[in-house]
mmCIF file of C-alpha atoms in Angstrom:
data_model
loop_
_atom_site.group_PDB
_atom_site.id
_atom_site.type_symbol
_atom_site.label_atom_id
_atom_site.label_comp_id
_atom_site.label_asym_id
_atom_site.label_seq_id
_atom_site.Cartn_x
_atom_site.Cartn_y
_atom_site.Cartn_z
ATOM 1 C CA MET A 249 31.462 9.872 -37.634
ATOM 2 C CA THR A 250 30.703 9.622 -33.774
ATOM 3 C CA ASP A 251 31.407 5.983 -32.492
ATOM 4 C CA THR A 252 28.655 4.542 -30.616
ATOM 5 C CA HIS A 253 30.028 3.736 -27.856
ATOM 6 C CA ASP A 254 30.795 6.520 -27.179
ATOM 7 C CA ARG A 255 27.556 7.986 -27.334
ATOM 8 C CA PRO A 256 25.176 8.766 -23.685
ATOM 9 C CA ARG A 257 22.896 6.115 -23.176
ATOM 10 C CA ASP A 258 20.350 8.415 -22.777
ATOM 11 C CA ALA A 259 20.963 9.926 -26.989
ATOM 12 C CA GLY A 260 17.485 9.233 -28.878
ATOM 13 C CA ARG A 261 15.771 8.379 -25.650
ATOM 14 C CA ARG A 262 12.490 10.508 -25.243
ATOM 15 C CA PHE A 263 12.698 13.101 -21.945
ATOM 16 C CA SER A 264 9.658 12.217 -20.246
ATOM 17 C CA PRO A 265 8.368 10.718 -17.277
ATOM 18 C CA GLY A 266 7.963 7.380 -18.839
ATOM 19 C CA ALA A 267 11.681 7.084 -19.965
ATOM 20 C CA LEU A 268 12.988 8.009 -16.236
ATOM 21 C CA PRO A 269 13.720 4.470 -15.393
ATOM 22 C CA GLY A 270 16.051 3.643 -18.963
ATOM 23 C CA MET A 271 18.218 6.792 -18.251
ATOM 24 C CA THR A 272 21.220 7.191 -16.631
ATOM 25 C CA PRO A 273 21.464 9.038 -13.127
ATOM 26 C CA GLY A 274 22.795 12.197 -14.329
ATOM 27 C CA HIS A 275 19.803 12.475 -16.531
ATOM 28 C CA GLN A 276 17.313 11.294 -13.843
ATOM 29 C CA LEU A 277 18.211 14.024 -11.973
ATOM 30 C CA MET A 278 18.192 16.855 -14.617
ATOM 31 C CA PHE A 279 15.182 15.964 -15.308
ATOM 32 C CA PHE A 280 13.026 17.187 -12.496
ATOM 33 C CA PRO A 281 14.531 21.102 -12.632
ATOM 34 C CA VAL A 282 13.601 20.585 -16.258
ATOM 35 C CA ALA A 283 10.307 19.920 -15.718
ATOM 36 C CA ALA A 284 10.185 22.561 -12.880
ATOM 37 C CA ALA A 285 10.757 24.949 -15.458
ATOM 38 C CA VAL A 286 8.408 23.712 -18.445
ATOM 39 C CA SER A 287 5.754 23.593 -15.742
ATOM 40 C CA ARG A 288 5.888 26.836 -15.680
ATOM 41 C CA ALA A 289 5.231 27.293 -19.653
ATOM 42 C CA ILE A 290 2.638 24.498 -18.895
ATOM 43 C CA TRP A 291 0.839 26.580 -16.109
ATOM 44 C CA ALA A 292 0.709 29.730 -18.597
ATOM 45 C CA LEU A 293 -0.606 27.845 -21.450
ATOM 46 C CA ALA A 294 -3.687 26.430 -19.518
ATOM 47 C CA ARG A 295 -4.061 30.285 -18.350
ATOM 48 C CA LEU A 296 -4.902 31.269 -21.925
ATOM 49 C CA GLY A 297 -6.626 28.496 -23.032
ATOM 50 C CA VAL A 298 -4.610 27.236 -25.711
ATOM 51 C CA ALA A 299 -5.818 23.565 -25.447
ATOM 52 C CA ASP A 300 -9.592 24.916 -25.837
ATOM 53 C CA ARG A 301 -8.544 26.624 -29.208
ATOM 54 C CA LEU A 302 -7.289 23.236 -30.628
ATOM 55 C CA VAL A 303 -10.289 21.296 -30.200
ATOM 56 C CA ASP A 304 -10.723 21.062 -33.996
ATOM 57 C CA GLY A 305 -6.983 20.047 -34.833
ATOM 58 C CA PRO A 306 -3.704 21.341 -35.177
ATOM 59 C CA ARG A 307 -3.051 25.077 -35.444
ATOM 60 C CA ASP A 308 -0.339 27.091 -36.205
ATOM 61 C CA ALA A 309 2.142 29.564 -33.229
ATOM 62 C CA THR A 310 0.388 32.729 -35.417
ATOM 63 C CA ASP A 311 -2.984 31.580 -35.602
ATOM 64 C CA LEU A 312 -2.788 30.394 -32.085
ATOM 65 C CA ALA A 313 -1.466 33.527 -31.050
ATOM 66 C CA GLU A 314 -4.223 35.585 -32.877
ATOM 67 C CA ALA A 315 -6.719 33.747 -30.581
ATOM 68 C CA VAL A 316 -5.115 33.582 -27.574
ATOM 69 C CA GLY A 317 -3.854 37.019 -27.311
ATOM 70 C CA ALA A 318 -0.329 36.387 -27.212
ATOM 71 C CA ALA A 319 3.040 37.134 -29.164
ATOM 72 C CA PRO A 320 3.703 34.268 -31.854
ATOM 73 C CA ASP A 321 7.709 33.600 -31.575
ATOM 74 C CA ALA A 322 6.834 33.151 -28.046
ATOM 75 C CA LEU A 323 3.997 31.405 -27.497
ATOM 76 C CA ALA A 324 5.732 28.841 -30.285
ATOM 77 C CA ARG A 325 8.445 27.931 -28.108
ATOM 78 C CA ALA A 326 6.256 27.861 -24.876
ATOM 79 C CA LEU A 327 4.316 25.356 -26.422
ATOM 80 C CA ARG A 328 7.172 23.577 -28.285
ATOM 81 C CA ALA A 329 9.004 22.816 -24.623
ATOM 82 C CA ALA A 330 5.372 21.554 -23.514
ATOM 83 C CA ALA A 331 5.988 18.984 -26.176
ATOM 84 C CA ALA A 332 9.152 18.132 -25.258
ATOM 85 C CA LEU A 333 7.394 16.161 -22.196
ATOM 86 C CA GLY A 334 4.576 15.289 -24.026
ATOM 87 C CA VAL A 335 2.166 17.963 -23.161
ATOM 88 C CA PHE A 336 1.022 19.094 -26.675
ATOM 89 C CA THR A 337 2.842 17.725 -29.769
ATOM 90 C CA GLN A 338 4.241 19.470 -32.747
ATOM 91 C CA GLY A 339 3.714 18.262 -36.318
ATOM 92 C CA PRO A 340 6.650 18.315 -39.067
ATOM 93 C CA ASP A 341 4.723 21.142 -40.446
ATOM 94 C CA GLY A 342 5.514 22.886 -37.260
ATOM 95 C CA ARG A 343 1.312 23.030 -36.305
ATOM 96 C CA PHE A 344 0.984 21.799 -32.680
ATOM 97 C CA ALA A 345 -1.768 19.812 -31.662
ATOM 98 C CA LEU A 346 -3.382 18.166 -28.661
ATOM 99 C CA THR A 347 -2.025 14.960 -26.693
ATOM 100 C CA PRO A 348 -4.181 12.770 -24.248
ATOM 101 C CA ALA A 349 -2.006 14.827 -21.183
ATOM 102 C CA ALA A 350 -3.131 18.644 -23.288
ATOM 103 C CA GLU A 351 -6.879 16.965 -23.575
ATOM 104 C CA LEU A 352 -6.812 17.225 -19.771
ATOM 105 C CA LEU A 353 -6.021 20.893 -20.303
ATOM 106 C CA ARG A 354 -9.263 21.483 -21.949
ATOM 107 C CA SER A 355 -11.610 23.209 -19.700
ATOM 108 C CA ASP A 356 -15.104 21.722 -21.647
ATOM 109 C CA VAL A 357 -14.325 18.057 -20.621
ATOM 110 C CA PRO A 358 -15.231 15.945 -17.397
ATOM 111 C CA GLU A 359 -12.181 15.001 -16.464
ATOM 112 C CA SER A 360 -10.633 18.343 -17.206
ATOM 113 C CA ARG A 361 -7.502 18.986 -14.963
ATOM 114 C CA ARG A 362 -6.769 22.827 -15.933
ATOM 115 C CA ASP A 363 -7.917 23.966 -12.290
ATOM 116 C CA GLN A 364 -6.007 22.144 -10.491
ATOM 117 C CA VAL A 365 -2.696 22.471 -13.017
ATOM 118 C CA LEU A 366 -3.940 26.326 -12.435
ATOM 119 C CA LEU A 367 -3.666 26.187 -8.793
ATOM 120 C CA TYR A 368 0.240 24.804 -8.914
ATOM 121 C CA GLY A 369 1.265 27.746 -10.576
ATOM 122 C CA ASP A 370 -0.893 30.328 -8.247
ATOM 123 C CA PRO A 371 1.144 32.630 -6.346
ATOM 124 C CA LEU A 372 -0.476 30.742 -3.407
ATOM 125 C CA THR A 373 0.977 27.925 -4.231
ATOM 126 C CA TRP A 374 4.030 29.118 -6.305
ATOM 127 C CA LEU A 375 5.671 31.768 -3.963
ATOM 128 C CA PRO A 376 5.792 28.863 -1.076
ATOM 129 C CA TYR A 377 7.914 26.907 -2.977
ATOM 130 C CA GLY A 378 10.098 29.653 -3.367
ATOM 131 C CA ASP A 379 11.059 29.827 0.174
ATOM 132 C CA ILE A 380 11.688 26.435 0.929
ATOM 133 C CA LEU A 381 15.398 26.313 2.001
ATOM 134 C CA ASP A 382 13.754 28.819 5.173
ATOM 135 C CA THR A 383 11.221 26.542 5.990
ATOM 136 C CA LEU A 384 13.336 23.432 6.007
ATOM 137 C CA ARG A 385 15.294 25.313 8.244
ATOM 138 C CA THR A 386 12.770 26.235 11.047
ATOM 139 C CA GLY A 387 9.979 23.878 10.199
ATOM 140 C CA GLU A 388 7.486 27.219 9.911
ATOM 141 C CA PRO A 389 5.259 27.238 6.818
ATOM 142 C CA ALA A 390 6.189 29.786 4.185
ATOM 143 C CA PHE A 391 2.610 31.153 3.495
ATOM 144 C CA PRO A 392 2.286 33.020 6.335
ATOM 145 C CA LYS A 393 5.644 35.062 6.117
ATOM 146 C CA ILE A 394 4.925 35.578 2.210
ATOM 147 C CA PHE A 395 0.943 36.597 2.285
ATOM 148 C CA GLY A 396 0.738 37.657 6.217
ATOM 149 C CA LYS A 397 -1.789 35.683 7.409
ATOM 150 C CA PRO A 398 -2.313 31.527 7.716
ATOM 151 C CA TYR A 399 -3.628 29.831 4.868
ATOM 152 C CA HIS A 400 -6.842 29.525 5.404
ATOM 153 C CA ASP A 401 -7.272 32.842 7.118
ATOM 154 C CA HIS A 402 -6.266 34.401 3.889
ATOM 155 C CA LEU A 403 -8.760 32.082 1.903
ATOM 156 C CA ARG A 404 -11.601 33.869 4.474
ATOM 157 C CA ALA A 405 -10.285 37.453 3.791
ATOM 158 C CA ASP A 406 -9.512 36.744 -0.421
ATOM 159 C CA ALA A 407 -13.105 35.230 -2.423
ATOM 160 C CA ASP A 408 -11.180 35.424 -5.548
ATOM 161 C CA ALA A 409 -8.058 33.183 -4.274
ATOM 162 C CA ALA A 410 -10.837 31.115 -2.423
ATOM 163 C CA GLY A 411 -12.770 30.319 -5.211
ATOM 164 C CA ARG A 412 -9.492 28.923 -7.123
ATOM 165 C CA VAL A 413 -8.992 26.517 -4.467
ATOM 166 C CA ALA A 414 -12.250 25.762 -4.520
ATOM 167 C CA ARG A 415 -12.311 24.824 -8.413
ATOM 168 C CA ALA A 416 -9.349 22.845 -7.962
ATOM 169 C CA VAL A 417 -10.368 20.694 -5.201
ATOM 170 C CA ALA A 418 -13.417 19.723 -7.149
ATOM 171 C CA SER A 419 -11.873 18.751 -10.298
ATOM 172 C CA THR A 420 -9.273 16.600 -8.462
ATOM 173 C CA HIS A 421 -12.142 14.433 -6.759
ATOM 174 C CA ARG A 422 -14.466 14.949 -9.769
ATOM 175 C CA GLY A 423 -13.332 11.965 -11.776
ATOM 176 C CA ASN A 424 -12.991 9.830 -8.561
ATOM 177 C CA LEU A 425 -16.186 10.525 -6.811
ATOM 178 C CA ASP A 426 -17.421 6.893 -7.277
ATOM 179 C CA TYR A 427 -14.231 5.563 -5.558
ATOM 180 C CA LEU A 428 -14.001 7.585 -3.025
ATOM 181 C CA THR A 429 -17.583 7.060 -1.581
ATOM 182 C CA SER A 430 -17.144 3.433 -1.706
ATOM 183 C CA LEU A 431 -14.790 3.878 0.852
ATOM 184 C CA ILE A 432 -17.463 4.462 3.206
ATOM 185 C CA ASP A 433 -20.206 2.416 4.285
ATOM 186 C CA LEU A 434 -23.060 3.999 6.468
ATOM 187 C CA GLY A 435 -24.598 1.345 7.069
ATOM 188 C CA PRO A 436 -28.320 2.164 9.682
ATOM 189 C CA VAL A 437 -26.808 5.861 9.780
ATOM 190 C CA SER A 438 -29.871 8.052 8.082
ATOM 191 C CA ARG A 439 -28.510 11.626 8.966
ATOM 192 C CA VAL A 440 -24.562 12.082 7.803
ATOM 193 C CA ALA A 441 -22.670 15.609 7.604
ATOM 194 C CA GLU A 442 -19.536 16.711 5.887
ATOM 195 C CA LEU A 443 -17.357 19.075 7.395
ATOM 196 C CA ARG A 444 -16.269 21.974 5.744
ATOM 197 C CA GLY A 445 -16.987 20.429 1.851
ATOM 198 C CA ASP A 446 -18.038 21.734 -1.387
ATOM 199 C CA GLY A 447 -21.649 19.803 -1.387
ATOM 200 C CA LEU A 448 -20.345 17.412 -4.328
ATOM 201 C CA PHE A 449 -18.592 14.501 -2.186
ATOM 202 C CA LEU A 450 -22.137 14.870 0.259
ATOM 203 C CA GLN A 451 -24.488 14.572 -2.869
ATOM 204 C CA ALA A 452 -22.493 11.229 -4.093
ATOM 205 C CA LEU A 453 -22.313 10.039 -1.160
ATOM 206 C CA LEU A 454 -26.306 10.401 -0.984
ATOM 207 C CA ASP A 455 -26.812 9.340 -4.042
ATOM 208 C CA ARG A 456 -24.819 6.129 -3.034
ATOM 209 C CA HIS A 457 -26.786 5.700 0.006
ATOM 210 C CA PRO A 458 -30.456 6.896 -0.995
ATOM 211 C CA HIS A 459 -31.839 6.051 2.575
ATOM 212 C CA CYS A 460 -29.712 9.064 4.169
ATOM 213 C CA SER A 461 -30.180 12.647 4.435
ATOM 214 C CA GLY A 462 -27.207 15.053 5.066
ATOM 215 C CA THR A 463 -26.261 18.330 4.967
ATOM 216 C CA VAL A 464 -22.264 20.137 4.904
ATOM 217 C CA ALA A 465 -21.477 21.733 8.137
ATOM 218 C CA ASP A 466 -18.977 25.114 8.132
ATOM 219 C CA ASP A 467 -17.506 24.432 11.070
ATOM 220 C CA THR A 468 -17.997 22.078 14.324
ATOM 221 C CA ALA A 469 -20.457 24.042 16.185
ATOM 222 C CA THR A 470 -22.647 24.374 13.177
ATOM 223 C CA VAL A 471 -23.308 20.147 12.814
ATOM 224 C CA PRO A 472 -27.174 19.207 13.494
ATOM 225 C CA PRO A 473 -26.963 17.697 16.742
ATOM 226 C CA ASP A 474 -29.126 14.650 15.267
ATOM 227 C CA THR A 475 -26.054 13.887 13.037
ATOM 228 C CA GLN A 476 -25.454 10.260 13.216
ATOM 229 C CA ALA A 477 -22.338 10.409 10.945
ATOM 230 C CA LEU A 478 -19.823 12.901 9.919
ATOM 231 C CA VAL A 479 -17.165 12.763 7.050
ATOM 232 C CA LEU A 480 -13.684 14.879 7.331
ATOM 233 C CA LYS A 481 -12.205 14.792 4.165
ATOM 234 C CA GLN A 482 -9.013 15.611 4.168
ATOM 235 C CA VAL A 483 -9.854 18.271 6.483
ATOM 236 C CA LEU A 484 -7.042 17.465 9.103
ATOM 237 C CA HIS A 485 -4.430 16.895 6.852
ATOM 238 C CA ASP A 486 -4.603 21.285 6.668
ATOM 239 C CA LEU A 487 -3.575 21.313 10.011
ATOM 240 C CA PRO A 488 -0.859 20.391 12.728
ATOM 241 C CA ASP A 489 -1.212 17.693 15.074
ATOM 242 C CA ALA A 490 -2.935 19.864 17.887
ATOM 243 C CA ASP A 491 -5.096 22.028 15.984
ATOM 244 C CA ALA A 492 -6.539 18.778 13.955
ATOM 245 C CA VAL A 493 -6.894 16.872 17.992
ATOM 246 C CA ARG A 494 -8.778 20.066 18.754
ATOM 247 C CA VAL A 495 -10.798 19.393 16.220
ATOM 248 C CA LEU A 496 -11.619 15.969 16.571
ATOM 249 C CA ARG A 497 -12.049 16.606 20.449
ATOM 250 C CA THR A 498 -14.545 19.039 19.984
ATOM 251 C CA VAL A 499 -16.574 16.537 18.143
ATOM 252 C CA ARG A 500 -16.332 13.762 20.259
ATOM 253 C CA GLU A 501 -17.224 16.171 23.507
ATOM 254 C CA ALA A 502 -20.705 17.241 21.090
ATOM 255 C CA TRP A 503 -21.094 13.149 20.789
ATOM 256 C CA GLY A 504 -20.626 11.713 24.046
ATOM 257 C CA LEU A 505 -19.769 7.907 24.384
ATOM 258 C CA ASP A 506 -22.968 7.370 21.698
ATOM 259 C CA PRO A 507 -21.584 4.248 20.004
ATOM 260 C CA GLU A 508 -23.928 4.528 17.090
ATOM 261 C CA ARG A 509 -22.332 7.400 15.960
ATOM 262 C CA ARG A 510 -19.963 7.303 13.305
ATOM 263 C CA LEU A 511 -16.789 9.382 12.417
ATOM 264 C CA PHE A 512 -15.279 9.098 8.981
ATOM 265 C CA VAL A 513 -11.787 10.839 8.140
ATOM 266 C CA LEU A 514 -11.104 10.571 4.840
ATOM 267 C CA GLU A 515 -7.540 10.844 3.613
ATOM 268 C CA ARG A 516 -4.805 10.208 1.792
ATOM 269 C CA VAL A 517 -2.383 7.767 3.678
ATOM 270 C CA VAL A 518 1.765 8.244 3.371
ATOM 271 C CA GLY A 519 3.389 5.147 2.354
ATOM 272 C CA ALA A 520 0.035 3.349 1.120
ATOM 273 C CA ALA A 521 0.875 3.861 -2.847
ATOM 274 C CA SER A 522 3.282 3.666 -5.313
ATOM 275 C CA PRO A 523 3.805 6.382 -6.258
ATOM 276 C CA ASP A 524 3.558 7.856 -3.060
ATOM 277 C CA LEU A 525 1.577 11.027 -3.941
ATOM 278 C CA ALA A 526 0.704 11.399 -0.585
ATOM 279 C CA ALA A 527 4.386 12.103 0.285
ATOM 280 C CA VAL A 528 4.664 14.757 -2.300
ATOM 281 C CA VAL A 529 1.255 16.579 -1.336
ATOM 282 C CA ASP A 530 2.840 16.625 2.093
ATOM 283 C CA LEU A 531 5.225 19.350 1.135
ATOM 284 C CA ASP A 532 2.281 21.604 0.055
ATOM 285 C CA MET A 533 0.917 21.194 3.775
ATOM 286 C CA LEU A 534 4.155 21.984 5.001
ATOM 287 C CA LEU A 535 4.440 24.930 2.908
ATOM 288 C CA ILE A 536 1.387 26.401 2.857
ATOM 289 C CA THR A 537 -1.117 25.129 5.801
ATOM 290 C CA GLY A 538 1.205 24.051 8.301
ATOM 291 C CA GLY A 539 -0.573 20.487 8.171
ATOM 292 C CA ARG A 540 0.629 17.303 7.245
ATOM 293 C CA GLU A 541 0.119 13.998 5.080
ATOM 294 C CA ARG A 542 0.187 11.105 7.815
ATOM 295 C CA THR A 543 1.102 7.605 7.643
ATOM 296 C CA ALA A 544 -1.677 5.108 8.740
ATOM 297 C CA THR A 545 0.260 4.710 11.941
ATOM 298 C CA GLU A 546 -0.013 8.684 12.419
ATOM 299 C CA TRP A 547 -3.416 8.756 11.261
ATOM 300 C CA GLY A 548 -4.735 5.936 14.251
ATOM 301 C CA GLU A 549 -2.478 8.092 16.551
ATOM 302 C CA LEU A 550 -4.066 11.156 16.187
ATOM 303 C CA ILE A 551 -7.600 9.744 15.755
ATOM 304 C CA THR A 552 -6.914 7.879 19.773
ATOM 305 C CA ALA A 553 -5.824 11.233 20.709
ATOM 306 C CA GLY A 554 -8.759 12.781 19.775
ATOM 307 C CA GLY A 555 -11.334 10.496 21.470
ATOM 308 C CA PHE A 556 -12.262 8.083 18.909
ATOM 309 C CA GLU A 557 -11.668 4.439 18.822
ATOM 310 C CA LEU A 558 -11.008 3.149 15.454
ATOM 311 C CA LEU A 559 -12.998 0.537 13.512
ATOM 312 C CA ALA A 560 -12.074 0.344 10.233
ATOM 313 C CA ALA A 561 -9.158 1.542 8.144
ATOM 314 C CA PRO A 562 -9.199 -0.449 4.971
ATOM 315 C CA ALA A 563 -5.554 -1.051 3.346
ATOM 316 C CA GLY A 564 -4.866 -1.042 -0.370
ATOM 317 C CA SER A 565 -4.165 2.618 -2.241
ATOM 318 C CA GLY A 566 -3.288 5.934 -0.793
ATOM 319 C CA TRP A 567 -6.896 6.861 -0.099
ATOM 320 C CA THR A 568 -8.471 5.439 2.873
ATOM 321 C CA ALA A 569 -11.479 6.180 4.954
ATOM 322 C CA PHE A 570 -10.727 5.966 8.517
ATOM 323 C CA GLU A 571 -14.065 4.690 10.356
ATOM 324 C CA CYS A 572 -14.160 5.548 14.107
ATOM 325 C CA ARG A 573 -16.824 5.607 16.801
ATOM 326 C CA PRO A 574 -16.109 7.508 20.492
ATOM 327 C CA ALA A 575 -14.113 5.873 22.767
ATOM 328 C CA HIS A 576 -14.855 5.289 26.256
ATOM 329 C CA GLY A 577 -12.567 6.348 29.056
ATOM 330 C CA PRO A 578 -10.200 9.274 29.328
ATOM 331 C CA THR A 579 -8.569 10.319 25.712
ATOM 332 C CA THR A 580 -4.562 10.926 25.335
ATOM 333 C CA ALA A 581 -2.583 14.087 25.330
ATOM 334 C CA PRO A 582 -2.953 16.040 22.178
ATOM 335 C CA ALA A 583 -0.075 14.838 19.833
ATOM 336 C CA GLY A 584 1.992 17.336 18.523
#
C-alpha cells in the first residue's frame, strides 16, 4: 500500500486546462506538449465530422468508425485521448459522447468553432510551427520558405486555401459581431467602407447604424471616394510595420486633411486582456504572415506614422477600435 505522503500532488487530478493552477510546476510544463499532441487528434476528429455523428447520443467506436470511414481501434484511441482533455467523453460502457467543448466541433451550430480548429490543424498553419526554431534565429516568417511565396500571395493563388481561411475567420467573428460592432460609433457618418472584409462584419455594422450605407473594398485603390469612414478590421496585424504604415499613408493621401473623415482600426491589443490571447496569436503573425500583434502604444505609434491622429482608443478587453482622423502637418517616418 502506497503512503499518501509519497503520492505526487497531482495524483487523481484531471489533466485539463482548468486544473493547471493546482498542478505542480512539472505537470504544468508537461501539459503543453501533451496538449499539442492531442490537438492533432482533435483536428483529425473534426475533419472526420465525429461530433456531427454524436448529436443523437453516445455511440461506440465501431459504430462511429463505420459512419465516418475510420478504423475502429484507431478512432477509439484518438477519442480517448481527446476525452482526457475534456473534448468528448467516454462512459463506463465505453461509448463516446459530446461534451460542451465537443458540441462546438459540430458543423450545424451557430457558435461552431470547427472551421477554426480545422485551420489550426491545416498545413497552412501547422507546418510553419515546425520551423519555429529557424524563425527565432532569423526573425523571418517560416511560411514563404515552406510554400514558396508569402502568405497572402499563396492565398491569392490557391482558392481552396483562401476558402478555408475565410471560413475560419468568419466563424471566429460570427459569435461576437454584436460586441465588435459596438466598439465603433459612426455618429454622423453616412457612407462607410470596410477594407478586405468578407461582408459579415460590415453588414452587422450597418444593421447597428441603419442611417449608413457601405461597401467592401478589396484594396485602398477601390475605396469609394465619397467614403466618410473606413474600417480596417484585422488588416494591419497581418503586416510588418513598414507595410502597415504604407497602407495608412495611402488612405491619408487620398483623404487629404478632411477632419470629418474617420478611420477605425479594429484589432486585438497585446497586454489588454487576461489571458492575453493576442500574445499567442502574435506567434501566428511571426511565423506565417510576417506581421505582428501590437500593444496600445505600438498601435498609437503606427497610426501616427501613417499620418493619422488618434482620437479614441477604448480600454478594456483585448479588442480595441482605434478611432482616427487625418493628422495636420507632416507625418513621421515609417516605423520598422
